[in-house]
PDB file of C-alpha atoms in Angstrom:
ATOM      1  CA  MET A   1       0.000   0.000   0.000  1.00 44.00           C
ATOM      2  CA  ALA A   2       1.366   3.424  -0.919  1.00 50.00           C
ATOM      3  CA  GLN A   3       2.426   5.716   1.910  1.00 55.00           C
ATOM      4  CA  PRO A   4       0.188   8.786   2.405  1.00 57.00           C
ATOM      5  CA  HIS A   5       1.496  12.131   1.173  1.00 67.00           C
ATOM      6  CA  ARG A   6       3.181  14.500   3.620  1.00 88.00           C
ATOM      7  CA  ARG A   7       1.804  17.792   4.854  1.00 96.00           C
ATOM      8  CA  VAL A   8       3.901  20.037   7.123  1.00 97.00           C
ATOM      9  CA  LEU A   9       2.564  22.296   9.893  1.00 98.00           C
ATOM     10  CA  ARG A  10       4.734  24.426  12.167  1.00 98.00           C
ATOM     11  CA  VAL A  11       4.363  25.472  15.792  1.00 98.00           C
ATOM     12  CA  ALA A  12       5.771  28.825  16.883  1.00 96.00           C
ATOM     13  CA  PRO A  13       8.270  29.010  19.748  1.00 96.00           C
ATOM     14  CA  PRO A  14       6.513  29.083  23.137  1.00 94.00           C
ATOM     15  CA  GLY A  15       5.366  32.575  24.065  1.00 84.00           C
ATOM     16  CA  SER A  16       5.644  34.016  20.569  1.00 82.00           C
ATOM     17  CA  ALA A  17       2.785  35.105  18.349  1.00 65.00           C
ATOM     18  CA  GLY A  18       1.411  32.601  15.906  1.00 63.00           C
ATOM     19  CA  GLY A  19      -1.794  32.557  13.967  1.00 60.00           C
ATOM     20  CA  GLY A  20      -1.864  29.216  12.208  1.00 59.00           C
ATOM     21  CA  GLY A  21      -3.025  30.764   8.962  1.00 56.00           C
ATOM     22  CA  ASP A  22      -1.664  29.886   5.554  1.00 54.00           C
ATOM     23  CA  GLY A  23       2.083  29.582   5.976  1.00 66.00           C
ATOM     24  CA  GLU A  24       1.974  30.789   9.586  1.00 80.00           C
ATOM     25  CA  ALA A  25       3.081  28.880  12.651  1.00 96.00           C
ATOM     26  CA  PHE A  26       0.442  27.694  15.119  1.00 98.00           C
ATOM     27  CA  PRO A  27       0.554  29.225  18.618  1.00 98.00           C
ATOM     28  CA  THR A  28       0.387  25.878  20.456  1.00 98.00           C
ATOM     29  CA  VAL A  29       0.963  22.209  19.780  1.00 98.00           C
ATOM     30  CA  GLN A  30      -2.720  21.510  20.421  1.00 98.00           C
ATOM     31  CA  ALA A  31      -3.750  24.146  17.870  1.00 98.00           C
ATOM     32  CA  ALA A  32      -1.695  22.354  15.229  1.00 98.00           C
ATOM     33  CA  VAL A  33      -3.230  18.993  16.161  1.00 98.00           C
ATOM     34  CA  ASP A  34      -6.696  20.589  16.019  1.00 98.00           C
ATOM     35  CA  ALA A  35      -5.978  21.648  12.417  1.00 98.00           C
ATOM     36  CA  VAL A  36      -5.659  18.007  11.347  1.00 98.00           C
ATOM     37  CA  PRO A  37      -9.050  16.691  10.202  1.00 98.00           C
ATOM     38  CA  LEU A  38     -10.788  13.712  11.742  1.00 97.00           C
ATOM     39  CA  GLY A  39     -10.396  10.698   9.496  1.00 97.00           C
ATOM     40  CA  ASN A  40      -7.016  12.010   8.342  1.00 97.00           C
ATOM     41  CA  ARG A  41      -5.229   9.815   5.784  1.00 96.00           C
ATOM     42  CA  GLU A  42      -2.317  12.117   4.953  1.00 96.00           C
ATOM     43  CA  ARG A  43       0.965  11.968   6.865  1.00 97.00           C
ATOM     44  CA  THR A  44       1.020  15.328   8.671  1.00 98.00           C
ATOM     45  CA  VAL A  45       4.313  16.436  10.201  1.00 98.00           C
ATOM     46  CA  ILE A  46       3.956  19.008  12.982  1.00 99.00           C
ATOM     47  CA  ARG A  47       7.351  20.647  13.495  1.00 98.00           C
ATOM     48  CA  LEU A  48       7.936  22.155  16.931  1.00 98.00           C
ATOM     49  CA  ALA A  49      10.366  25.021  17.412  1.00 98.00           C
ATOM     50  CA  PRO A  50      12.829  24.661  20.308  1.00 98.00           C
ATOM     51  CA  GLY A  51      11.366  25.595  23.677  1.00 98.00           C
ATOM     52  CA  VAL A  52       9.236  24.341  26.560  1.00 98.00           C
ATOM     53  CA  TYR A  53       5.564  24.016  25.605  1.00 99.00           C
ATOM     54  CA  ARG A  54       3.618  24.082  28.863  1.00 98.00           C
ATOM     55  CA  GLU A  55       0.349  22.516  27.748  1.00 98.00           C
ATOM     56  CA  PRO A  56      -1.463  19.183  27.675  1.00 98.00           C
ATOM     57  CA  VAL A  57      -1.881  17.704  24.195  1.00 99.00           C
ATOM     58  CA  TYR A  58      -4.632  15.357  22.995  1.00 99.00           C
ATOM     59  CA  VAL A  59      -4.513  13.464  19.684  1.00 99.00           C
ATOM     60  CA  PRO A  60      -8.060  12.102  19.165  1.00 98.00           C
ATOM     61  CA  LYS A  61      -9.144   8.878  17.526  1.00 98.00           C
ATOM     62  CA  THR A  62      -9.098   8.979  13.704  1.00 97.00           C
ATOM     63  CA  LYS A  63      -6.595  11.857  13.675  1.00 98.00           C
ATOM     64  CA  ASN A  64      -4.176   9.340  12.244  1.00 98.00           C
ATOM     65  CA  PHE A  65      -0.777   9.727  10.548  1.00 98.00           C
ATOM     66  CA  ILE A  66       0.421  12.613  12.743  1.00 98.00           C
ATOM     67  CA  THR A  67       4.141  13.138  13.377  1.00 98.00           C
ATOM     68  CA  LEU A  68       5.373  15.450  16.140  1.00 99.00           C
ATOM     69  CA  ALA A  69       8.958  16.428  15.302  1.00 99.00           C
ATOM     70  CA  GLY A  70      11.347  18.447  17.460  1.00 98.00           C
ATOM     71  CA  ALA A  71      14.832  19.760  16.785  1.00 95.00           C
ATOM     72  CA  SER A  72      16.243  17.647  19.641  1.00 98.00           C
ATOM     73  CA  ALA A  73      14.776  16.058  22.742  1.00 99.00           C
ATOM     74  CA  GLU A  74      16.833  18.346  24.980  1.00 98.00           C
ATOM     75  CA  ALA A  75      15.641  21.488  23.189  1.00 98.00           C
ATOM     76  CA  THR A  76      11.987  20.612  22.556  1.00 99.00           C
ATOM     77  CA  VAL A  77       9.839  19.839  25.604  1.00 99.00           C
ATOM     78  CA  ILE A  78       6.102  19.331  26.155  1.00 99.00           C
ATOM     79  CA  SER A  79       5.379  19.602  29.880  1.00 99.00           C
ATOM     80  CA  TRP A  80       2.312  19.524  32.128  1.00 99.00           C
ATOM     81  CA  ASP A  81       1.627  18.489  35.730  1.00 99.00           C
ATOM     82  CA  ASN A  82      -1.652  16.576  35.838  1.00 98.00           C
ATOM     83  CA  THR A  83      -2.046  13.735  38.308  1.00 99.00           C
ATOM     84  CA  ALA A  84      -4.650  11.011  38.731  1.00 98.00           C
ATOM     85  CA  THR A  85      -6.361  13.099  41.407  1.00 98.00           C
ATOM     86  CA  ARG A  86      -6.043  16.542  39.780  1.00 98.00           C
ATOM     87  CA  ILE A  87      -6.589  17.003  36.044  1.00 98.00           C
ATOM     88  CA  LYS A  88      -6.519  20.398  34.311  1.00 96.00           C
ATOM     89  CA  HIS A  89      -7.369  19.969  30.635  1.00 96.00           C
ATOM     90  CA  ALA A  90      -9.340  21.679  27.882  1.00 94.00           C
ATOM     91  CA  GLN A  91     -11.031  18.352  27.142  1.00 95.00           C
ATOM     92  CA  THR A  92     -13.711  16.973  29.455  1.00 94.00           C
ATOM     93  CA  SER A  93     -13.359  13.719  31.353  1.00 95.00           C
ATOM     94  CA  ARG A  94     -15.912  12.190  28.962  1.00 91.00           C
ATOM     95  CA  VAL A  95     -13.307  12.612  26.211  1.00 95.00           C
ATOM     96  CA  ILE A  96      -9.953  11.891  27.854  1.00 96.00           C
ATOM     97  CA  GLY A  97     -11.060   9.835  30.849  1.00 97.00           C
ATOM     98  CA  THR A  98     -10.400  10.205  34.559  1.00 98.00           C
ATOM     99  CA  GLY A  99      -7.711   9.161  37.020  1.00 98.00           C
ATOM    100  CA  THR A 100      -4.500   7.677  35.671  1.00 98.00           C
ATOM    101  CA  PHE A 101      -6.122   7.165  32.263  1.00 98.00           C
ATOM    102  CA  GLY A 102      -6.873  10.861  31.809  1.00 98.00           C
ATOM    103  CA  CYS A 103      -3.857  12.555  33.394  1.00 98.00           C
ATOM    104  CA  GLY A 104      -1.279  12.239  30.604  1.00 99.00           C
ATOM    105  CA  THR A 105       0.645  15.305  29.489  1.00 99.00           C
ATOM    106  CA  VAL A 106       0.237  13.906  25.969  1.00 99.00           C
ATOM    107  CA  ILE A 107      -2.574  11.476  25.143  1.00 99.00           C
ATOM    108  CA  VAL A 108      -2.375   9.660  21.806  1.00 99.00           C
ATOM    109  CA  GLU A 109      -5.462   7.899  20.438  1.00 99.00           C
ATOM    110  CA  GLY A 110      -4.832   8.402  16.705  1.00 98.00           C
ATOM    111  CA  GLU A 111      -3.176   5.506  14.886  1.00 98.00           C
ATOM    112  CA  ASP A 112       0.141   5.615  13.007  1.00 98.00           C
ATOM    113  CA  PHE A 113       1.405   8.343  15.340  1.00 98.00           C
ATOM    114  CA  ILE A 114       5.133   9.152  15.338  1.00 98.00           C
ATOM    115  CA  ALA A 115       7.186  11.363  17.662  1.00 99.00           C
ATOM    116  CA  GLU A 116      10.796  12.318  16.999  1.00 99.00           C
ATOM    117  CA  ASN A 117      13.296  14.209  19.164  1.00 99.00           C
ATOM    118  CA  ILE A 118      10.866  15.490  21.811  1.00 99.00           C
ATOM    119  CA  THR A 119      10.831  15.391  25.611  1.00 99.00           C
ATOM    120  CA  PHE A 120       7.468  14.490  27.160  1.00 99.00           C
ATOM    121  CA  GLN A 121       7.385  15.520  30.803  1.00 99.00           C
ATOM    122  CA  ASN A 122       4.969  15.220  33.662  1.00 99.00           C
ATOM    123  CA  SER A 123       6.362  17.821  36.037  1.00 99.00           C
ATOM    124  CA  ALA A 124       4.315  16.788  39.083  1.00 98.00           C
ATOM    125  CA  PRO A 125       6.796  16.377  41.961  1.00 98.00           C
ATOM    126  CA  GLN A 126       7.773  13.111  43.594  1.00 97.00           C
ATOM    127  CA  GLY A 127       5.028  11.833  45.873  1.00 97.00           C
ATOM    128  CA  SER A 128       2.183  13.130  43.703  1.00 98.00           C
ATOM    129  CA  GLY A 129       0.988   9.619  42.867  1.00 98.00           C
ATOM    130  CA  GLN A 130       0.183   8.549  39.335  1.00 98.00           C
ATOM    131  CA  ALA A 131       1.356  11.247  36.918  1.00 99.00           C
ATOM    132  CA  VAL A 132       1.584  10.134  33.284  1.00 99.00           C
ATOM    133  CA  ALA A 133       3.821  11.842  30.732  1.00 99.00           C
ATOM    134  CA  VAL A 134       2.412   9.966  27.710  1.00 99.00           C
ATOM    135  CA  ARG A 135      -0.536   7.613  27.279  1.00 99.00           C
ATOM    136  CA  VAL A 136      -0.777   5.686  24.011  1.00 99.00           C
ATOM    137  CA  THR A 137      -4.109   4.037  23.218  1.00 99.00           C
ATOM    138  CA  ALA A 138      -3.533   3.487  19.511  1.00 98.00           C
ATOM    139  CA  ASP A 139      -2.032   1.003  17.086  1.00 97.00           C
ATOM    140  CA  LYS A 140       1.172   1.338  15.056  1.00 96.00           C
ATOM    141  CA  CYS A 141       2.790   4.182  16.978  1.00 97.00           C
ATOM    142  CA  ALA A 142       6.510   4.909  17.169  1.00 97.00           C
ATOM    143  CA  PHE A 143       8.866   7.119  19.162  1.00 98.00           C
ATOM    144  CA  TYR A 144      12.418   7.913  18.045  1.00 98.00           C
ATOM    145  CA  GLY A 145      14.994   9.764  20.125  1.00 99.00           C
ATOM    146  CA  CYS A 146      12.423  10.917  22.688  1.00 99.00           C
ATOM    147  CA  ARG A 147      12.605  11.399  26.451  1.00 99.00           C
ATOM    148  CA  PHE A 148       9.845  10.543  28.931  1.00 99.00           C
ATOM    149  CA  LEU A 149      10.254  12.267  32.303  1.00 99.00           C
ATOM    150  CA  GLY A 150       8.324  11.683  35.508  1.00 99.00           C
ATOM    151  CA  TRP A 151       8.115   9.625  38.657  1.00 99.00           C
ATOM    152  CA  GLN A 152       5.161   7.236  38.971  1.00 99.00           C
ATOM    153  CA  ASP A 153       3.462   5.842  35.828  1.00 99.00           C
ATOM    154  CA  THR A 154       5.580   7.890  33.423  1.00 99.00           C
ATOM    155  CA  LEU A 155       4.839   5.985  30.195  1.00 99.00           C
ATOM    156  CA  TYR A 156       1.425   4.372  29.740  1.00 99.00           C
ATOM    157  CA  LEU A 157       1.619   1.977  26.779  1.00 99.00           C
ATOM    158  CA  HIS A 158      -2.027   1.112  27.154  1.00 98.00           C
ATOM    159  CA  TYR A 159      -3.201  -0.519  23.922  1.00 96.00           C
ATOM    160  CA  GLY A 160      -2.060  -1.356  20.390  1.00 97.00           C
ATOM    161  CA  LYS A 161       1.461  -1.870  19.064  1.00 95.00           C
ATOM    162  CA  GLN A 162       4.301   0.557  19.765  1.00 96.00           C
ATOM    163  CA  TYR A 163       7.970   0.795  18.823  1.00 96.00           C
ATOM    164  CA  LEU A 164      10.455   2.934  20.756  1.00 97.00           C
ATOM    165  CA  ARG A 165      14.060   3.383  19.675  1.00 97.00           C
ATOM    166  CA  ASP A 166      16.897   5.410  21.202  1.00 98.00           C
ATOM    167  CA  CYS A 167      14.584   6.798  23.884  1.00 99.00           C
ATOM    168  CA  TYR A 168      15.196   7.749  27.524  1.00 99.00           C
ATOM    169  CA  ILE A 169      12.553   6.796  30.103  1.00 99.00           C
ATOM    170  CA  GLU A 170      12.781   7.641  33.795  1.00 99.00           C
ATOM    171  CA  GLY A 171      10.705   7.109  36.900  1.00 99.00           C
ATOM    172  CA  ASN A 172      10.435   5.081  40.067  1.00 98.00           C
ATOM    173  CA  CYS A 173       7.111   3.244  40.343  1.00 98.00           C
ATOM    174  CA  ASP A 174       5.528   1.204  37.518  1.00 98.00           C
ATOM    175  CA  PHE A 175       6.907   3.796  35.132  1.00 99.00           C
ATOM    176  CA  ILE A 176       6.402   1.709  31.979  1.00 99.00           C
ATOM    177  CA  PHE A 177       2.974   0.111  32.213  1.00 99.00           C
ATOM    178  CA  GLY A 178      -0.189  -0.969  30.382  1.00 98.00           C
ATOM    179  CA  ASN A 179      -1.273  -3.841  28.144  1.00 97.00           C
ATOM    180  CA  SER A 180       0.076  -3.124  24.680  1.00 96.00           C
ATOM    181  CA  ILE A 181       2.548  -4.967  22.478  1.00 94.00           C
ATOM    182  CA  ALA A 182       5.693  -2.857  22.640  1.00 95.00           C
ATOM    183  CA  LEU A 183       9.280  -3.211  21.511  1.00 95.00           C
ATOM    184  CA  LEU A 184      11.757  -0.859  23.174  1.00 96.00           C
ATOM    185  CA  GLU A 185      15.100  -1.009  21.387  1.00 96.00           C
ATOM    186  CA  HIS A 186      18.361   0.721  22.334  1.00 97.00           C
ATOM    187  CA  CYS A 187      16.536   2.619  25.081  1.00 99.00           C
ATOM    188  CA  HIS A 188      17.929   4.017  28.339  1.00 99.00           C
ATOM    189  CA  ILE A 189      15.821   3.172  31.398  1.00 99.00           C
ATOM    190  CA  HIS A 190      16.733   5.319  34.418  1.00 99.00           C
ATOM    191  CA  CYS A 191      15.509   4.371  37.886  1.00 99.00           C
ATOM    192  CA  LYS A 192      15.288   7.464  40.095  1.00 98.00           C
ATOM    193  CA  SER A 193      14.412   5.741  43.383  1.00 98.00           C
ATOM    194  CA  ALA A 194      12.990   2.528  44.843  1.00 98.00           C
ATOM    195  CA  GLY A 195      10.141   0.892  42.966  1.00 98.00           C
ATOM    196  CA  PHE A 196       9.345  -1.081  39.830  1.00 98.00           C
ATOM    197  CA  ILE A 197      10.248  -0.493  36.192  1.00 98.00           C
ATOM    198  CA  THR A 198       7.330  -2.277  34.518  1.00 98.00           C
ATOM    199  CA  ALA A 199       3.731  -3.186  35.343  1.00 98.00           C
ATOM    200  CA  HIS A 200       2.223  -5.112  32.443  1.00 97.00           C
ATOM    201  CA  SER A 201      -1.507  -5.826  32.691  1.00 96.00           C
ATOM    202  CA  ARG A 202      -2.065  -8.831  30.415  1.00 94.00           C
ATOM    203  CA  LYS A 203      -5.212 -10.472  31.752  1.00 95.00           C
ATOM    204  CA  SER A 204      -5.285 -13.901  30.092  1.00 94.00           C
ATOM    205  CA  SER A 205      -3.013 -16.354  28.321  1.00 89.00           C
ATOM    206  CA  SER A 206      -4.927 -15.774  25.072  1.00 91.00           C
ATOM    207  CA  GLU A 207      -3.736 -12.156  24.808  1.00 92.00           C
ATOM    208  CA  SER A 208      -0.702 -11.601  22.572  1.00 90.00           C
ATOM    209  CA  THR A 209       0.471  -8.533  24.486  1.00 93.00           C
ATOM    210  CA  GLY A 210       3.827  -7.976  26.159  1.00 93.00           C
ATOM    211  CA  TYR A 211       6.816  -5.655  26.463  1.00 94.00           C
ATOM    212  CA  VAL A 212      10.229  -6.462  25.020  1.00 93.00           C
ATOM    213  CA  PHE A 213      13.347  -4.502  25.959  1.00 94.00           C
ATOM    214  CA  LEU A 214      16.025  -5.261  23.382  1.00 94.00           C
ATOM    215  CA  ARG A 215      19.637  -4.077  23.741  1.00 95.00           C
ATOM    216  CA  CYS A 216      18.694  -1.485  26.374  1.00 97.00           C
ATOM    217  CA  ILE A 217      20.544  -0.165  29.433  1.00 98.00           C
ATOM    218  CA  ILE A 218      19.187   0.241  32.955  1.00 98.00           C
ATOM    219  CA  THR A 219      20.847   2.809  35.220  1.00 98.00           C
ATOM    220  CA  GLY A 220      20.240   4.111  38.727  1.00 97.00           C
ATOM    221  CA  ASN A 221      21.159   6.815  41.205  1.00 96.00           C
ATOM    222  CA  GLY A 222      24.350   5.164  42.451  1.00 94.00           C
ATOM    223  CA  GLU A 223      22.741   3.065  45.170  1.00 95.00           C
ATOM    224  CA  ALA A 224      22.463  -0.711  44.954  1.00 95.00           C
ATOM    225  CA  GLY A 225      19.504  -3.078  44.916  1.00 94.00           C
ATOM    226  CA  TYR A 226      16.476  -0.799  45.052  1.00 97.00           C
ATOM    227  CA  ILE A 227      14.494  -1.420  41.842  1.00 96.00           C
ATOM    228  CA  PHE A 228      12.535  -4.428  40.589  1.00 95.00           C
ATOM    229  CA  LEU A 229      12.430  -5.128  36.858  1.00 95.00           C
ATOM    230  CA  GLY A 230       8.672  -5.439  37.084  1.00 95.00           C
ATOM    231  CA  ARG A 231       5.528  -6.753  38.689  1.00 95.00           C
ATOM    232  CA  PRO A 232       2.296  -8.089  37.149  1.00 95.00           C
ATOM    233  CA  TRP A 233      -0.474  -5.492  37.062  1.00 95.00           C
ATOM    234  CA  GLY A 234      -2.533  -8.231  35.400  1.00 94.00           C
ATOM    235  CA  PRO A 235      -2.063 -11.890  36.390  1.00 94.00           C
ATOM    236  CA  PHE A 236      -0.577 -12.815  32.990  1.00 93.00           C
ATOM    237  CA  GLY A 237       1.754  -9.810  32.704  1.00 93.00           C
ATOM    238  CA  ARG A 238       4.544 -10.500  30.198  1.00 91.00           C
ATOM    239  CA  VAL A 239       7.912  -8.701  29.968  1.00 92.00           C
ATOM    240  CA  VAL A 240      11.230  -9.708  28.394  1.00 90.00           C
ATOM    241  CA  PHE A 241      14.611  -8.022  28.839  1.00 92.00           C
ATOM    242  CA  ALA A 242      16.980  -9.285  26.124  1.00 89.00           C
ATOM    243  CA  HIS A 243      20.661  -8.364  25.685  1.00 91.00           C
ATOM    244  CA  THR A 244      20.194  -5.596  28.248  1.00 93.00           C
ATOM    245  CA  PHE A 245      22.797  -4.103  30.592  1.00 95.00           C
ATOM    246  CA  MET A 246      21.521  -3.812  34.159  1.00 94.00           C
ATOM    247  CA  ASP A 247      23.232  -1.509  36.648  1.00 94.00           C
ATOM    248  CA  ARG A 248      23.623  -2.392  40.327  1.00 94.00           C
ATOM    249  CA  CYS A 249      20.336  -0.601  41.093  1.00 96.00           C
ATOM    250  CA  VAL A 250      18.448  -3.766  40.039  1.00 94.00           C
ATOM    251  CA  LYS A 251      17.518  -6.047  42.922  1.00 92.00           C
ATOM    252  CA  ALA A 252      19.129  -9.480  42.935  1.00 87.00           C
ATOM    253  CA  THR A 253      15.671 -11.085  42.995  1.00 86.00           C
ATOM    254  CA  GLY A 254      14.784  -9.236  39.788  1.00 89.00           C
ATOM    255  CA  TRP A 255      10.996  -9.517  39.841  1.00 92.00           C
ATOM    256  CA  HIS A 256       8.079  -8.985  42.230  1.00 93.00           C
ATOM    257  CA  ASN A 257       4.780 -10.913  42.367  1.00 92.00           C
ATOM    258  CA  TRP A 258       2.726  -7.910  43.601  1.00 92.00           C
ATOM    259  CA  ASP A 259       2.295  -9.761  46.916  1.00 92.00           C
ATOM    260  CA  LYS A 260       0.190 -12.434  45.209  1.00 92.00           C
ATOM    261  CA  SER A 261       1.840 -15.849  45.060  1.00 90.00           C
ATOM    262  CA  GLU A 262      -0.735 -17.008  42.507  1.00 91.00           C
ATOM    263  CA  ASN A 263       0.762 -14.550  39.995  1.00 89.00           C
ATOM    264  CA  GLU A 264       3.864 -16.743  39.920  1.00 87.00           C
ATOM    265  CA  ARG A 265       1.828 -19.418  38.144  1.00 87.00           C
ATOM    266  CA  THR A 266       0.647 -17.097  35.369  1.00 90.00           C
ATOM    267  CA  ALA A 267       2.932 -14.091  34.894  1.00 90.00           C
ATOM    268  CA  CYS A 268       5.836 -14.373  32.470  1.00 88.00           C
ATOM    269  CA  PHE A 269       8.864 -12.209  33.257  1.00 88.00           C
ATOM    270  CA  TYR A 270      12.113 -13.197  31.632  1.00 86.00           C
ATOM    271  CA  GLU A 271      15.691 -12.064  31.100  1.00 85.00           C
ATOM    272  CA  TYR A 272      17.704 -13.267  28.143  1.00 81.00           C
ATOM    273  CA  SER A 273      21.460 -12.711  27.910  1.00 81.00           C
ATOM    274  CA  ALA A 274      21.414  -9.925  30.512  1.00 82.00           C
ATOM    275  CA  GLN A 275      24.654  -8.215  31.504  1.00 87.00           C
ATOM    276  CA  GLY A 276      25.721  -6.113  34.455  1.00 87.00           C
ATOM    277  CA  PRO A 277      27.235  -6.020  37.931  1.00 84.00           C
ATOM    278  CA  VAL A 278      24.223  -6.960  40.060  1.00 68.00           C
ATOM    279  CA  PRO A 279      25.645  -9.098  42.912  1.00 53.00           C
ATOM    280  CA  GLY A 280      24.023 -12.509  43.108  1.00 50.00           C
ATOM    281  CA  HIS A 281      21.532 -11.701  40.379  1.00 55.00           C
ATOM    282  CA  GLN A 282      20.331 -14.799  38.563  1.00 53.00           C
ATOM    283  CA  ALA A 283      18.805 -14.200  35.150  1.00 53.00           C
ATOM    284  CA  GLY A 284      15.562 -16.094  34.985  1.00 56.00           C
ATOM    285  CA  CYS A 285      11.831 -15.708  35.121  1.00 57.00           C
ATOM    286  CA  LEU A 286       8.812 -15.450  37.345  1.00 57.00           C
ATOM    287  CA  GLY A 287       6.042 -17.811  36.310  1.00 50.00           C
ATOM    288  CA  VAL A 288       8.134 -20.615  34.831  1.00 39.00           C
ATOM    289  CA  GLU A 289       5.169 -22.570  33.526  1.00 39.00           C
ATOM    290  CA  ASN A 290       4.067 -19.717  31.272  1.00 41.00           C
ATOM    291  CA  CYS A 291       7.378 -18.296  30.087  1.00 43.00           C
ATOM    292  CA  LEU A 292       8.453 -17.869  26.531  1.00 38.00           C
ATOM    293  CA  THR A 293      10.876 -20.571  25.514  1.00 34.00           C
ATOM    294  CA  LEU A 294      14.348 -19.078  25.812  1.00 37.00           C
ATOM    295  CA  LYS A 295      17.541 -21.032  25.366  1.00 34.00           C
ATOM    296  CA  GLN A 296      20.276 -19.228  27.260  1.00 38.00           C
ATOM    297  CA  ASN A 297      23.080 -21.040  25.454  1.00 31.00           C
ATOM    298  CA  SER A 298      21.839 -20.377  21.929  1.00 36.00           C
ATOM    299  CA  SER A 299      22.828 -17.006  20.504  1.00 37.00           C
ATOM    300  CA  LEU A 300      20.745 -17.726  17.399  1.00 32.00           C
ATOM    301  CA  HIS A 301      17.449 -18.202  19.209  1.00 42.00           C
ATOM    302  CA  THR A 302      15.047 -15.264  19.303  1.00 46.00           C
ATOM    303  CA  PRO A 303      11.906 -15.477  21.485  1.00 54.00           C
ATOM    304  CA  SER A 304       8.698 -15.537  19.486  1.00 59.00           C
ATOM    305  CA  LEU A 305       7.349 -12.310  20.984  1.00 56.00           C
ATOM    306  CA  ILE A 306      10.544 -10.433  20.106  1.00 60.00           C
ATOM    307  CA  GLN A 307      10.501 -11.834  16.577  1.00 62.00           C
ATOM    308  CA  THR A 308       6.864 -10.870  16.078  1.00 57.00           C
ATOM    309  CA  LEU A 309       7.615  -7.290  17.044  1.00 54.00           C
ATOM    310  CA  ILE A 310      10.749  -7.079  14.912  1.00 52.00           C
ATOM    311  CA  ASP A 311       8.952  -8.533  11.893  1.00 56.00           C
ATOM    312  CA  HIS A 312       5.973  -6.201  12.288  1.00 51.00           C
ATOM    313  CA  GLY A 313       7.895  -3.174  11.081  1.00 43.00           C
ATOM    314  CA  PHE A 314       7.319   0.536  11.644  1.00 43.00           C
ATOM    315  CA  SER A 315       7.828   3.216   8.989  1.00 40.00           C
ATOM    316  CA  ARG A 316       8.800   6.786   9.736  1.00 41.00           C
TER     317      ARG A 316
END
């Protein structure tokens, strides 16, 4: 199938005048998104000038084929401070939802969404509870060279298929979570304080969902043994770390059962060819009966979930 044609919109630097007329830059990121029609079938690139855009952004369903492009992730930032208990947004709760679901700085519901070289920040301070930087409830979405900043529930990969490459994701509690199929490749996962990296919510063995971290690095704050690789938000949660370097911040036990021993019979958490200095850490899995088949001594073997994601393909 032929790729849709490209249309380019521009967003003015934060605080400057912009009208969004023919050839003019839009005053806000949301104004540029609003200019894309529902049912869009044309790749629309929204170019953001360097600066900090202090606004929530909502990409509705059927506003497909949108690309948000920044000059660099360090220079181009979208920041807001909603939390699950306090949401300030132009959209009503009937549109964006409530609680954790509705508190994202950026909420993506349009398919074939791409973001390049942008920082997505939830600036709510530590201790604010759930405070999402990005929620993705859409299929075939990709993020390249982006940063996701926050504390608890930073990146909500809720539904669909996502690909992240060369991204930086930070937090402390369940800061990559949801029930999508996601491949995170060459990403930097930074653990700011004690907690859990992932919380995958797969609810049954029939679901094909799961997170794969491929050739990533996990770093911490200099302390040892304070972060779990993940815990099952749903009883069949599925996460794989493959060819990933793990700093000493990772606990030797690796995984947590969310204080439910029955999760150990259903959840599938696995490490494949992990590297790093974690004392006493034994690469393995929680929920042995339901794990993907991984052969530690075969460099040619690729787990089926990883292969599915790699074969799926994402186009920029």
